[in-house]
Short mmCIF file of C-alpha atoms in Angstrom, two decimals:
data_model
loop_
_atom_site.label_atom_id
_atom_site.label_comp_id
_atom_site.label_asym_id
_atom_site.label_seq_id
_atom_site.Cartn_x
_atom_site.Cartn_y
_atom_site.Cartn_z
CA UNK W 59 -22.58 -1.50 -67.20
CA UNK W 60 -24.80 -4.59 -67.62
CA UNK W 61 -25.77 -6.04 -71.22
CA UNK W 62 -29.77 -5.71 -69.75
CA UNK W 63 -30.02 -2.57 -68.77
CA UNK W 64 -27.83 -0.87 -71.89
CA UNK W 65 -30.09 -3.32 -73.66
CA UNK W 66 -33.20 -2.30 -72.38
CA UNK W 67 -32.13 2.12 -72.53
CA UNK W 68 -31.42 1.67 -75.92
CA UNK W 69 -34.67 0.41 -76.64
CA UNK W 70 -36.25 2.62 -74.90
CA UNK W 71 -35.03 5.46 -76.32
CA UNK W 72 -35.92 4.83 -79.57
CA UNK W 73 -40.12 3.75 -77.96
CA UNK W 74 -39.63 7.04 -76.49
CA UNK W 75 -38.78 9.14 -79.67
CA UNK W 76 -41.03 7.67 -81.46
CA UNK W 77 -44.04 7.93 -79.26
CA UNK W 78 -47.07 10.34 -80.27
CA UNK W 79 -46.43 11.94 -77.00
CA UNK W 80 -43.11 13.08 -78.63
CA UNK W 81 -45.16 14.37 -81.54
CA UNK W 82 -47.49 16.46 -79.19
CA UNK W 83 -44.25 17.81 -77.67
CA UNK W 84 -45.09 16.48 -74.11
CA UNK W 85 -42.17 14.23 -73.36
CA UNK W 86 -38.49 14.09 -73.95
CA UNK W 87 -35.42 12.09 -73.50
CA UNK W 88 -31.66 13.32 -74.16
CA UNK W 89 -28.94 11.12 -73.41
CA UNK W 90 -25.76 12.52 -71.60
CA UNK W 91 -23.16 9.67 -72.24
CA UNK W 92 -22.55 6.68 -74.47
CA UNK W 93 -23.00 3.96 -72.01
CA UNK W 94 -26.71 4.99 -71.13
CA UNK W 95 -26.42 5.70 -67.35
CA UNK W 96 -27.21 9.02 -67.13
CA UNK W 97 -29.88 11.12 -68.88
CA UNK W 98 -32.13 14.20 -69.06
CA UNK W 99 -35.56 14.01 -69.57
CA UNK W 100 -38.41 16.89 -70.15
CA UNK W 101 -41.98 17.21 -69.30
CA UNK W 102 -44.74 19.80 -70.77
CA UNK W 103 -46.42 21.38 -68.01
CA UNK W 104 -50.22 19.45 -68.17
CA UNK W 105 -53.26 21.45 -69.61
CA UNK W 106 -55.75 22.82 -66.99
CA UNK W 107 -52.74 22.76 -63.72
CA UNK W 108 -50.53 25.63 -62.55
CA UNK W 109 -47.68 23.95 -64.58
CA UNK W 110 -48.88 24.56 -68.37
CA UNK W 111 -47.13 25.84 -70.47
CA UNK W 112 -43.94 25.17 -68.55
CA UNK W 113 -41.43 22.57 -69.99
CA UNK W 114 -39.32 20.61 -66.61
CA UNK W 115 -36.19 18.92 -67.03
CA UNK W 116 -35.51 15.82 -64.90
CA UNK W 117 -31.81 14.24 -64.10
CA UNK W 118 -32.66 10.05 -65.10
CA UNK W 119 -30.21 8.17 -63.98
CA UNK W 120 -30.13 4.33 -64.64
CA UNK W 121 -28.82 2.17 -62.39
CA UNK W 122 -26.48 -0.94 -63.28
CA UNK W 123 -29.46 -3.49 -62.00
CA UNK W 124 -31.71 -1.45 -63.74
CA UNK W 125 -35.24 -2.72 -65.10
CA UNK W 126 -34.70 -5.21 -61.70
CA UNK W 127 -34.18 -1.57 -60.18
CA UNK W 128 -35.98 1.52 -60.78
CA UNK W 129 -34.56 4.34 -61.96
CA UNK W 130 -33.24 7.35 -60.27
CA UNK W 131 -35.47 10.81 -61.29
CA UNK W 132 -34.62 13.92 -59.69
CA UNK W 133 -36.57 17.38 -61.30
CA UNK W 134 -33.71 19.86 -61.96
CA UNK W 135 -36.07 22.91 -62.68
CA UNK W 136 -37.66 23.68 -60.25
CA UNK W 137 -41.30 23.16 -58.85
CA UNK W 138 -43.82 24.29 -56.57
CA UNK W 139 -45.35 20.97 -55.74
CA UNK W 140 -46.20 18.62 -53.25
CA UNK W 141 -44.94 15.49 -53.94
CA UNK W 142 -41.29 17.29 -55.26
CA UNK W 143 -38.93 19.02 -52.96
CA UNK W 144 -39.21 21.98 -53.66
CA UNK W 145 -35.03 22.41 -52.57
CA UNK W 146 -33.87 19.25 -54.53
CA UNK W 147 -36.06 18.36 -57.01
CA UNK W 148 -36.64 14.76 -55.24
CA UNK W 149 -39.90 12.94 -56.45
CA UNK W 150 -41.82 11.12 -53.79
CA UNK W 151 -43.56 8.85 -56.68
CA UNK W 152 -44.68 4.74 -55.28
CA UNK W 153 -43.73 3.45 -58.83
CA UNK W 154 -40.12 5.21 -58.20
CA UNK W 155 -39.73 3.27 -54.86
CA UNK W 156 -41.59 -0.18 -53.67
CA UNK W 157 -43.78 -0.10 -56.58
CA UNK W 158 -41.83 0.00 -59.72
CA UNK W 159 -41.93 -3.57 -62.25
CA UNK W 160 -39.29 -3.98 -64.45
CA UNK W 161 -42.08 -4.27 -67.10
CA UNK W 162 -42.22 -0.03 -66.82
CA UNK W 163 -39.82 2.17 -68.87
CA UNK W 164 -38.93 5.74 -69.58
CA UNK W 165 -41.72 6.75 -71.25
CA UNK W 166 -43.78 5.16 -68.35
CA UNK W 167 -41.57 7.26 -65.72
CA UNK W 168 -42.37 10.15 -67.98
CA UNK W 169 -45.99 9.99 -68.61
CA UNK W 170 -46.95 8.84 -64.81
CA UNK W 171 -44.78 12.31 -63.67
CA UNK W 172 -47.04 14.13 -65.91
CA UNK W 173 -49.33 12.84 -64.02
CA UNK W 174 -48.24 13.22 -61.07
CA UNK W 175 -48.26 17.20 -62.06
CA UNK W 176 -51.93 16.82 -62.80
CA UNK W 177 -53.01 15.18 -59.37
CA UNK W 178 -51.23 15.44 -56.12
CA UNK W 179 -50.97 13.32 -53.22
CA UNK W 180 -50.49 16.50 -50.55
CA UNK W 181 -51.17 13.00 -48.19
CA UNK W 182 -47.99 11.68 -49.25
CA UNK W 183 -45.94 15.11 -49.05
CA UNK W 184 -42.38 15.06 -50.42
CA UNK W 185 -42.21 18.76 -49.18
CA UNK W 186 -44.30 19.88 -46.18
CA UNK W 187 -44.83 22.90 -46.62
CA UNK W 188 -46.02 23.20 -50.00
CA UNK W 189 -48.14 20.47 -49.04
CA UNK W 190 -49.37 21.87 -46.34
CA UNK W 191 -50.72 25.67 -48.41
CA UNK W 192 -51.97 22.79 -50.33
CA UNK W 193 -54.06 21.79 -48.70
CA UNK W 194 -55.31 24.59 -46.60
CA UNK W 195 -54.35 27.50 -49.03
CA UNK W 196 -55.73 26.00 -52.66
CA UNK W 197 -56.24 29.61 -54.34
CA UNK W 198 -52.11 30.44 -53.00
CA UNK W 199 -50.93 27.16 -53.68
CA UNK W 200 -52.39 28.20 -57.82
CA UNK W 201 -50.49 31.12 -57.84
CA UNK W 202 -47.26 29.98 -56.57
CA UNK W 203 -47.01 26.93 -58.30
CA UNK W 204 -47.94 28.74 -61.55
CA UNK W 205 -45.36 31.24 -60.96
CA UNK W 206 -42.85 29.25 -60.47
CA UNK W 207 -43.43 27.93 -63.71
CA UNK W 208 -43.19 31.30 -65.32
CA UNK W 209 -39.97 31.76 -63.59
CA UNK W 210 -38.15 28.38 -63.71
CA UNK W 211 -40.30 26.76 -66.46
CA UNK W 212 -40.41 29.23 -68.88
CA UNK W 213 -44.46 29.36 -68.12
CA UNK W 214 -46.65 32.51 -70.47
CA UNK W 215 -48.52 33.18 -66.73
CA UNK W 216 -46.71 36.98 -65.86
CA UNK W 217 -47.06 37.30 -62.03
CA UNK W 218 -46.61 41.07 -61.78
CA UNK W 219 -47.94 40.92 -57.95
CA UNK W 220 -45.37 38.24 -56.50
CA UNK W 221 -42.46 39.69 -59.25
CA UNK W 222 -43.27 43.13 -56.94
CA UNK W 223 -43.24 41.62 -53.99
CA UNK W 224 -39.49 39.92 -54.76
CA UNK W 225 -38.31 42.71 -56.12
CA UNK W 226 -39.17 44.52 -52.84
CA UNK W 227 -36.95 42.02 -50.64
CA UNK W 228 -34.12 41.98 -53.52
CA UNK W 229 -33.93 45.93 -53.05
CA UNK W 230 -32.86 45.11 -48.85
CA UNK W 231 -30.08 42.74 -50.55
CA UNK W 232 -31.79 39.46 -50.53
CA UNK W 233 -31.09 36.99 -52.57
CA UNK W 234 -34.25 36.44 -55.72
CA UNK W 235 -34.92 33.05 -54.83
CA UNK W 236 -34.06 33.34 -51.50
CA UNK W 237 -37.20 35.84 -51.73
CA UNK W 238 -39.07 33.82 -53.52
CA UNK W 239 -39.32 30.54 -51.11
CA UNK W 240 -39.45 32.83 -48.67
CA UNK W 241 -42.54 34.43 -49.63
CA UNK W 242 -43.98 31.67 -51.38
CA UNK W 243 -44.30 29.68 -47.75
CA UNK W 244 -45.68 32.34 -46.35
CA UNK W 245 -48.33 32.88 -48.29
CA UNK W 246 -47.13 35.62 -50.10
CA UNK W 247 -47.20 37.61 -47.20
CA UNK W 248 -44.92 40.47 -47.40
CA UNK W 249 -44.14 41.44 -43.56
CA UNK W 250 -44.13 37.14 -42.47
CA UNK W 251 -41.62 37.04 -45.29
CA UNK W 252 -39.03 39.14 -44.41
CA UNK W 253 -39.73 38.50 -41.05
CA UNK W 254 -38.47 35.12 -41.63
CA UNK W 255 -35.69 36.52 -43.84
CA UNK W 256 -34.59 38.73 -41.62
CA UNK W 257 -34.07 36.41 -37.84
CA UNK E 253 -32.08 -12.48 -70.88
CA UNK E 254 -33.18 -12.61 -74.23
CA UNK E 255 -31.73 -12.37 -77.83
CA UNK E 256 -30.82 -8.84 -79.25
CA UNK E 257 -33.60 -7.86 -81.87
CA UNK E 258 -31.36 -6.36 -84.07
CA UNK E 259 -30.22 -10.29 -84.82
CA UNK E 260 -33.46 -10.97 -86.60
CA UNK E 261 -33.90 -10.83 -90.26
CA UNK E 262 -37.49 -9.23 -90.93
CA UNK E 263 -39.83 -7.74 -88.09
CA UNK E 264 -40.38 -9.31 -84.57
CA UNK E 265 -44.19 -9.29 -83.50
CA UNK E 266 -43.84 -6.85 -80.24
CA UNK E 267 -45.61 -10.15 -78.93
CA UNK E 268 -42.10 -12.16 -79.21
CA UNK E 269 -40.34 -9.55 -76.80
CA UNK E 270 -39.97 -10.41 -72.89
CA UNK E 271 -41.17 -6.60 -71.04
CA UNK E 272 -37.82 -7.24 -68.88
CA UNK E 273 -35.14 -6.99 -71.25
CA UNK E 274 -36.82 -5.80 -74.74
CA UNK E 275 -35.00 -9.00 -75.91
CA UNK E 276 -36.90 -11.30 -77.70
CA UNK E 277 -38.20 -13.90 -75.19
CA UNK E 278 -35.85 -16.68 -74.56
CA UNK E 279 -36.77 -20.18 -72.78
CA UNK E 280 -40.66 -18.34 -71.93
CA UNK E 281 -42.21 -18.68 -69.56
CA UNK E 282 -45.68 -16.99 -68.48
CA UNK E 283 -47.22 -15.99 -65.25
CA UNK E 284 -50.58 -18.02 -64.50
CA UNK E 285 -53.51 -15.75 -64.59
CA UNK E 286 -52.67 -12.80 -66.78
CA UNK E 287 -50.42 -15.04 -69.39
CA UNK E 288 -47.77 -12.54 -69.56
CA UNK E 289 -44.26 -13.86 -70.99
CA UNK E 290 -40.81 -13.15 -69.79
CA UNK E 291 -37.52 -15.02 -70.38
CA UNK E 292 -37.28 -17.84 -68.10
CA UNK E 293 -34.02 -16.12 -66.18
CA UNK E 294 -35.49 -12.19 -66.46
CA UNK E 295 -38.52 -13.30 -64.56
CA UNK E 296 -36.34 -15.28 -61.97
CA UNK E 297 -34.46 -12.81 -61.54
CA UNK E 298 -37.49 -10.12 -60.81
CA UNK E 299 -39.58 -12.33 -58.68
CA UNK E 300 -36.61 -13.08 -56.57
CA UNK E 301 -36.94 -8.93 -56.32
CA UNK E 302 -40.29 -9.09 -55.60
CA UNK E 303 -43.01 -12.38 -56.89
CA UNK E 304 -45.51 -9.75 -58.98
CA UNK E 305 -46.07 -10.48 -62.15
CA UNK E 306 -43.80 -7.28 -63.43
CA UNK E 307 -46.58 -5.82 -65.81
CA UNK E 308 -49.32 -6.05 -64.13
CA UNK E 309 -48.03 -6.65 -60.65
CA UNK E 310 -50.34 -8.95 -59.73
CA UNK E 311 -48.94 -11.79 -57.07
CA UNK E 312 -46.84 -14.43 -58.60
CA UNK E 313 -44.46 -17.15 -57.41
CA UNK E 314 -41.70 -18.42 -59.81
CA UNK E 315 -42.74 -22.45 -58.86
CA UNK E 316 -46.09 -21.00 -60.14
CA UNK E 317 -44.50 -19.73 -63.60
CA UNK E 318 -45.71 -21.84 -66.56
CA UNK E 319 -44.37 -22.93 -70.19
CA UNK E 320 -46.04 -20.56 -72.61
CA UNK E 321 -48.43 -21.87 -75.13
CA UNK E 322 -47.63 -24.07 -77.95
CA UNK E 323 -48.32 -21.51 -80.95
CA UNK E 324 -45.92 -19.18 -78.86
CA UNK E 325 -43.30 -21.74 -78.72
CA UNK E 326 -43.60 -22.09 -82.78
CA UNK E 327 -43.82 -18.83 -83.47
CA UNK E 328 -40.51 -18.07 -82.08
CA UNK E 329 -38.68 -21.10 -83.29
CA UNK E 330 -39.89 -19.94 -86.81
CA UNK E 331 -38.17 -16.67 -85.96
CA UNK E 332 -34.83 -16.20 -88.24
CA UNK E 333 -31.33 -14.94 -86.77
CA UNK E 334 -28.19 -14.44 -87.17
CA UNK E 335 -25.43 -16.62 -85.50
CA UNK E 336 -23.96 -15.18 -82.20
CA UNK E 337 -20.68 -15.40 -84.51
CA UNK E 338 -21.35 -13.08 -86.89
CA UNK E 339 -19.03 -10.47 -85.77
CA UNK E 340 -16.51 -12.97 -85.97
CA UNK E 341 -17.49 -13.77 -89.43
CA UNK E 342 -19.90 -16.77 -89.57
CA UNK E 343 -22.39 -15.57 -91.87
CA UNK E 344 -25.15 -17.73 -91.23
CA UNK E 345 -29.13 -16.92 -90.44
CA UNK E 346 -30.66 -20.25 -88.59
CA UNK E 347 -34.17 -20.08 -87.39
CA UNK E 348 -34.00 -19.66 -83.48
CA UNK E 349 -34.60 -23.53 -82.37
CA UNK E 350 -31.56 -24.30 -84.51
CA UNK E 351 -29.07 -21.46 -82.92
CA UNK E 352 -28.12 -23.64 -80.13
CA UNK E 353 -27.30 -27.18 -82.35
CA UNK E 354 -25.21 -24.86 -85.02
CA UNK E 355 -23.52 -22.58 -82.08
CA UNK E 356 -21.91 -25.89 -80.32
CA UNK E 357 -19.94 -26.44 -83.99
CA UNK E 358 -19.78 -23.17 -85.13
CA UNK E 359 -16.24 -22.88 -86.72
CA UNK E 360 -16.48 -19.16 -85.94
CA UNK E 361 -17.23 -19.90 -82.02
CA UNK E 362 -13.50 -17.49 -80.85
CA UNK E 363 -13.72 -19.85 -77.76
CA UNK E 364 -14.14 -22.96 -79.67
CA UNK E 365 -11.39 -25.84 -78.44
CA UNK E 366 -8.98 -27.12 -80.89
CA UNK E 367 -6.02 -28.90 -80.20
CA UNK E 368 -2.51 -26.82 -80.60
CA UNK E 369 -0.61 -28.92 -83.75
CA UNK E 370 3.13 -27.95 -82.39
CA UNK E 371 3.61 -31.19 -80.75
CA UNK E 372 2.00 -29.90 -76.80
CA UNK E 373 -1.54 -31.74 -77.70
CA UNK E 374 -3.04 -29.36 -75.59
CA UNK E 375 -6.87 -28.31 -75.98
CA UNK E 376 -6.61 -24.30 -76.41
CA UNK E 377 -9.31 -21.74 -77.15
CA UNK E 378 -9.45 -20.58 -80.99
CA UNK E 379 -8.50 -16.84 -80.24
CA UNK E 380 -5.59 -18.17 -78.33
CA UNK E 381 -3.48 -20.14 -80.13
CA UNK E 382 -2.18 -17.59 -82.33
CA UNK E 383 -0.35 -16.45 -79.03
CA UNK E 384 0.24 -19.93 -77.56
CA UNK E 385 3.13 -21.04 -76.66
CA UNK E 386 3.98 -25.11 -75.86
CA UNK E 387 6.76 -24.35 -73.50
CA UNK E 388 5.23 -21.48 -71.45
CA UNK E 389 2.35 -23.92 -71.17
CA UNK E 390 3.77 -27.28 -70.41
CA UNK E 391 5.59 -25.09 -68.07
CA UNK E 392 2.41 -24.04 -66.19
CA UNK E 393 1.37 -27.27 -66.62
CA UNK E 394 4.18 -29.18 -64.71
CA UNK E 395 3.72 -26.15 -62.35
CA UNK E 396 1.15 -26.96 -61.13
CA UNK E 397 1.68 -30.91 -61.10
CA UNK E 398 4.31 -30.40 -59.16
CA UNK E 399 2.44 -28.18 -56.96
CA UNK E 400 -0.38 -30.72 -55.98
CA UNK E 401 2.15 -33.53 -55.76
CA UNK E 402 3.71 -31.47 -53.39
CA UNK E 403 0.18 -31.29 -51.73
CA UNK E 404 0.21 -34.70 -51.61
CA UNK E 405 3.09 -35.26 -49.95
CA UNK E 406 2.18 -33.26 -47.29
CA UNK E 407 -1.12 -34.92 -47.00
CA UNK E 408 0.70 -38.91 -46.88
CA UNK E 409 2.78 -37.40 -44.03
CA UNK E 410 0.17 -36.25 -42.03
CA UNK E 411 -1.83 -39.36 -42.79
CA UNK E 412 1.13 -41.53 -41.43
CA UNK E 413 1.83 -39.38 -38.76
CA UNK E 414 -2.15 -40.14 -37.64
CA UNK E 415 -1.65 -43.70 -38.47
CA UNK E 416 0.95 -43.86 -36.24
CA UNK E 417 -0.59 -42.00 -33.26
CA UNK E 418 -4.15 -43.76 -33.77
CA UNK E 419 -1.34 -47.17 -33.06
CA UNK E 420 0.18 -45.76 -30.44
CA UNK E 421 -3.35 -45.51 -29.08
CA UNK E 422 -4.66 -48.94 -30.05
CA UNK E 423 -1.77 -50.11 -28.48
CA UNK E 424 -2.61 -47.88 -25.03
CA UNK E 425 -5.88 -49.26 -25.18
CA UNK E 426 -4.99 -52.84 -25.96
CA UNK E 427 -2.76 -52.69 -22.50
CA UNK E 428 -5.56 -50.68 -20.79
CA UNK E 429 -8.11 -54.40 -21.91
CA UNK E 430 -5.45 -56.37 -20.93
CA UNK E 431 -5.41 -54.42 -17.10
CA UNK E 432 -9.72 -55.01 -16.07
CA UNK E 433 -9.03 -58.16 -17.82
CA UNK E 434 -6.82 -59.01 -15.00
CA UNK E 435 -8.87 -58.07 -12.77
CA UNK E 436 -12.41 -58.47 -13.56
CA UNK E 437 -12.72 -62.04 -14.74
CA UNK E 438 -16.45 -61.57 -17.10
CA UNK E 439 -14.23 -58.48 -18.74
CA UNK E 440 -11.72 -61.70 -19.07
CA UNK E 441 -14.21 -63.87 -20.83
CA UNK E 442 -14.87 -61.00 -23.28
CA UNK E 443 -12.06 -60.14 -23.89
CA UNK E 444 -10.87 -63.75 -24.56
CA UNK E 445 -14.01 -63.92 -27.29
CA UNK E 446 -12.05 -60.84 -28.79
CA UNK E 447 -8.48 -62.01 -28.59
CA UNK E 448 -10.50 -64.99 -30.23
CA UNK E 449 -11.63 -63.28 -32.78
CA UNK E 450 -8.94 -61.69 -33.69
CA UNK E 451 -7.16 -64.54 -34.38
CA UNK E 452 -9.59 -66.00 -36.71
CA UNK E 453 -10.02 -62.35 -38.73
CA UNK E 454 -5.83 -63.01 -38.70
CA UNK E 455 -6.02 -66.79 -39.92
CA UNK E 456 -8.80 -65.51 -42.85
CA UNK E 457 -6.54 -63.42 -44.49
CA UNK E 458 -3.77 -65.95 -44.70
CA UNK E 459 -3.53 -68.17 -47.33
CA UNK E 460 -4.06 -71.71 -47.49
CA UNK E 461 -0.56 -73.78 -47.91
CA UNK E 462 0.08 -77.09 -49.17
CA UNK E 463 3.29 -79.30 -47.76
CA UNK E 464 4.83 -81.50 -50.34
CA UNK E 465 7.82 -82.90 -48.59
CA UNK E 466 6.88 -82.96 -45.14
CA UNK E 467 9.75 -84.79 -44.28
CA UNK E 468 11.67 -81.67 -45.10
CA UNK E 469 10.65 -79.96 -41.61
CA UNK E 470 12.94 -78.83 -39.55
CA UNK E 471 12.09 -79.52 -35.86
CA UNK E 472 14.64 -77.92 -34.14
CA UNK E 473 15.18 -74.45 -35.75
CA UNK E 474 18.01 -72.26 -34.66
CA UNK E 475 17.75 -68.72 -33.33
CA UNK E 476 18.54 -67.33 -36.60
CA UNK E 477 15.46 -69.49 -37.89
CA UNK E 478 13.68 -67.98 -34.90
CA UNK E 479 14.16 -64.20 -35.77
CA UNK E 480 13.80 -64.07 -39.12
CA UNK E 481 9.25 -65.81 -39.13
CA UNK E 482 9.21 -64.37 -36.07
CA UNK E 483 9.78 -60.72 -37.55
CA UNK E 484 7.79 -61.71 -40.88
CA UNK E 485 4.39 -62.89 -38.34
CA UNK E 486 4.80 -59.46 -37.13
CA UNK E 487 4.66 -57.87 -40.52
CA UNK E 488 1.36 -59.78 -41.46
CA UNK E 489 0.02 -58.85 -38.60
CA UNK E 490 0.22 -61.56 -36.12
CA UNK E 491 -2.20 -60.60 -33.35
CA UNK E 492 1.03 -59.62 -30.54
CA UNK E 493 -1.04 -61.85 -28.14
CA UNK E 494 -0.07 -65.19 -29.79
CA UNK E 495 2.85 -63.99 -31.55
CA UNK E 496 5.03 -65.37 -28.40
CA UNK E 497 3.42 -68.60 -27.54
CA UNK E 498 3.43 -69.88 -31.65
CA UNK E 499 7.04 -68.97 -31.70
CA UNK E 500 7.75 -71.02 -28.40
CA UNK E 501 5.84 -73.81 -30.37
CA UNK E 502 7.38 -73.97 -33.07
CA UNK E 503 10.51 -76.30 -31.95
CA UNK E 504 9.60 -79.98 -31.21
CA UNK E 505 9.81 -79.49 -27.63
CA UNK E 506 7.06 -77.45 -27.24
CA UNK E 507 5.12 -79.61 -29.86
CA UNK E 508 2.14 -82.12 -29.24
CA UNK E 509 2.83 -85.53 -27.88
CA UNK E 510 2.29 -87.19 -30.90
CA UNK E 511 4.93 -84.62 -32.59
CA UNK E 512 7.47 -85.08 -30.35
CA UNK E 513 10.23 -87.22 -31.06
CA UNK E 514 11.14 -88.53 -34.12
CA UNK E 515 9.02 -92.10 -33.44
CA UNK E 516 6.12 -90.42 -32.71
CA UNK E 517 5.94 -87.96 -35.83
CA UNK E 518 6.65 -91.42 -38.40
CA UNK E 519 3.52 -93.51 -37.24
CA UNK E 520 1.55 -90.13 -36.89
CA UNK E 521 2.89 -89.30 -40.57
CA UNK E 522 -0.16 -90.27 -42.14
CA UNK E 523 -2.21 -87.36 -40.41
CA UNK E 524 -0.23 -84.62 -41.45
CA UNK E 525 -2.65 -84.40 -44.67
CA UNK E 526 -5.08 -83.03 -42.67
CA UNK E 527 -3.70 -80.22 -40.97
CA UNK E 528 -4.88 -76.91 -42.62
CA UNK E 529 -2.02 -74.75 -43.02
CA UNK E 530 -1.66 -71.37 -43.56
CA UNK E 531 1.91 -70.14 -45.66
CA UNK E 532 4.17 -67.58 -43.65
CA UNK E 533 4.81 -65.48 -47.67
CA UNK E 534 7.94 -65.95 -48.32
CA UNK E 535 9.35 -68.52 -45.91
CA UNK E 536 9.74 -71.99 -46.00
CA UNK E 537 7.04 -72.37 -43.46
CA UNK E 538 3.43 -72.76 -41.96
CA UNK E 539 1.20 -71.81 -39.47
CA UNK E 540 -1.03 -74.21 -38.04
CA UNK E 541 -3.50 -72.42 -35.82
CA UNK E 542 -5.33 -74.24 -33.57
CA UNK E 543 -8.93 -72.70 -33.96
CA UNK E 544 -8.35 -73.77 -38.32
CA UNK E 545 -7.74 -77.24 -36.60
CA UNK E 546 -10.14 -77.96 -34.20
CA UNK E 547 -10.82 -81.58 -36.30
CA UNK E 548 -7.19 -83.04 -35.40
CA UNK E 549 -6.62 -84.90 -32.31
CA UNK E 550 -5.27 -83.34 -28.99
CA UNK E 551 -2.30 -85.20 -29.22
CA UNK E 552 -1.86 -83.60 -32.56
CA UNK E 553 -2.50 -80.18 -31.95
CA UNK E 554 -1.46 -77.19 -28.81
CA UNK E 555 -3.30 -73.67 -28.09
CA UNK E 556 -2.65 -70.64 -29.92
CA UNK E 557 -1.53 -73.55 -32.64
CA UNK E 558 2.35 -74.40 -34.33
CA UNK E 559 4.72 -72.98 -36.66
CA UNK E 560 6.52 -75.11 -38.32
CA UNK E 561 9.32 -75.17 -40.73
CA UNK E 562 10.57 -76.58 -43.55
CA UNK E 563 14.10 -76.77 -45.67
CA UNK E 564 12.02 -76.97 -48.55
CA UNK E 565 8.72 -78.05 -50.31
CA UNK E 566 6.32 -75.39 -49.55
CA UNK E 567 3.87 -74.71 -51.69
#
């Protein structure tokens, strides 16, 4: 790995550890190897959002050309958000693409992602299904996002109605996550979800 | 790329850190309006990808980058840094502005060039000295030299070939010109002028000769002598169109009226000193060209000139 990239990551790693956000348990970084090319990030779901109380794990890959090119970041924890793929965890955020600037750091990236959870950009979606729900049935979006946070990110808000519907599909032999995706995509209407799953 | 932070004694102010490499600023430059400072190499690399300030994304081109204020440079130059060769045992701690001077003479530099003391005299980086083998190094040196020599030989052969080709072409061209000249009178005038120029140019390449003993003149040289002189004239570049005539004029039967018999020669002896003679290198002979001797009377000169062969007395 290029010297400059390693030097930067070492320093940024310390910066995150010392930052006040860590003190508030809002962000965290962990090294996955000695060469500073792969890191694990964590951000807390921001308060007053459906993600509140959840912890979201990120995969961070540092390219050879860092910091002249942005790090490659992806959600490992499954999440229901217009700008994050519910399938792959890929993120649509300008600073991770053409709006990257060399002075940005792991800390600013994590904080930007946290901000993205607070303020989605449904007009620039990564997940069209989620974005459509966000715009057309925001109440249902809130429920779904909160439910996903509960199931995948350890959020506190259990939604009994959602769990029941998933169990009913599971009883029919559908895998749980598949059932959740189908129900989430059809505003938790059991009939339409079933129809889609068995068509 | 800037200096690593852990090489410095004490804390370094955050303002002296390059936001790109996160090291201490090296050769810093700043953006024009926002005044954010970066290492020269870092910001140049960044701008080559995207012409913006890496901190606030204002548009910046490399031509707009400026030197940082003196106060910033002073603060940087006062920082105390461990020598680059600290891992190799150098314990010096220097002001940043004297680091470069120290590095040039730091004896702990593993790459410092040292002469081999075992006899081969090659200059080698210090860290390679212990594995250095004179014979091996010299052998590889000879090998590369030999390769170079071979290359030169090849080159030489090629050049010779090219020169020969060109000579042949020139010869063809001359033949061609001659043919044209014969068929076209105005071309003849041009060609005559060119030939006269050629003789003049040749004459200028020859050295002046001094004849000590005009009495040593051989007025009836034999065939062998004539062939020898002819070969030498060819070698020193005598224009071929006058060569035959010149050689014809080495015998008294072709000499001008003033020289053609022993009697006239004796009468005109005093005029000999006025001849402009040119040396025929290595031979007891001179060339007396008409173009050099326009001051001589008509009865003392013929076109295109004379060759005078002597028994001795040429300098």
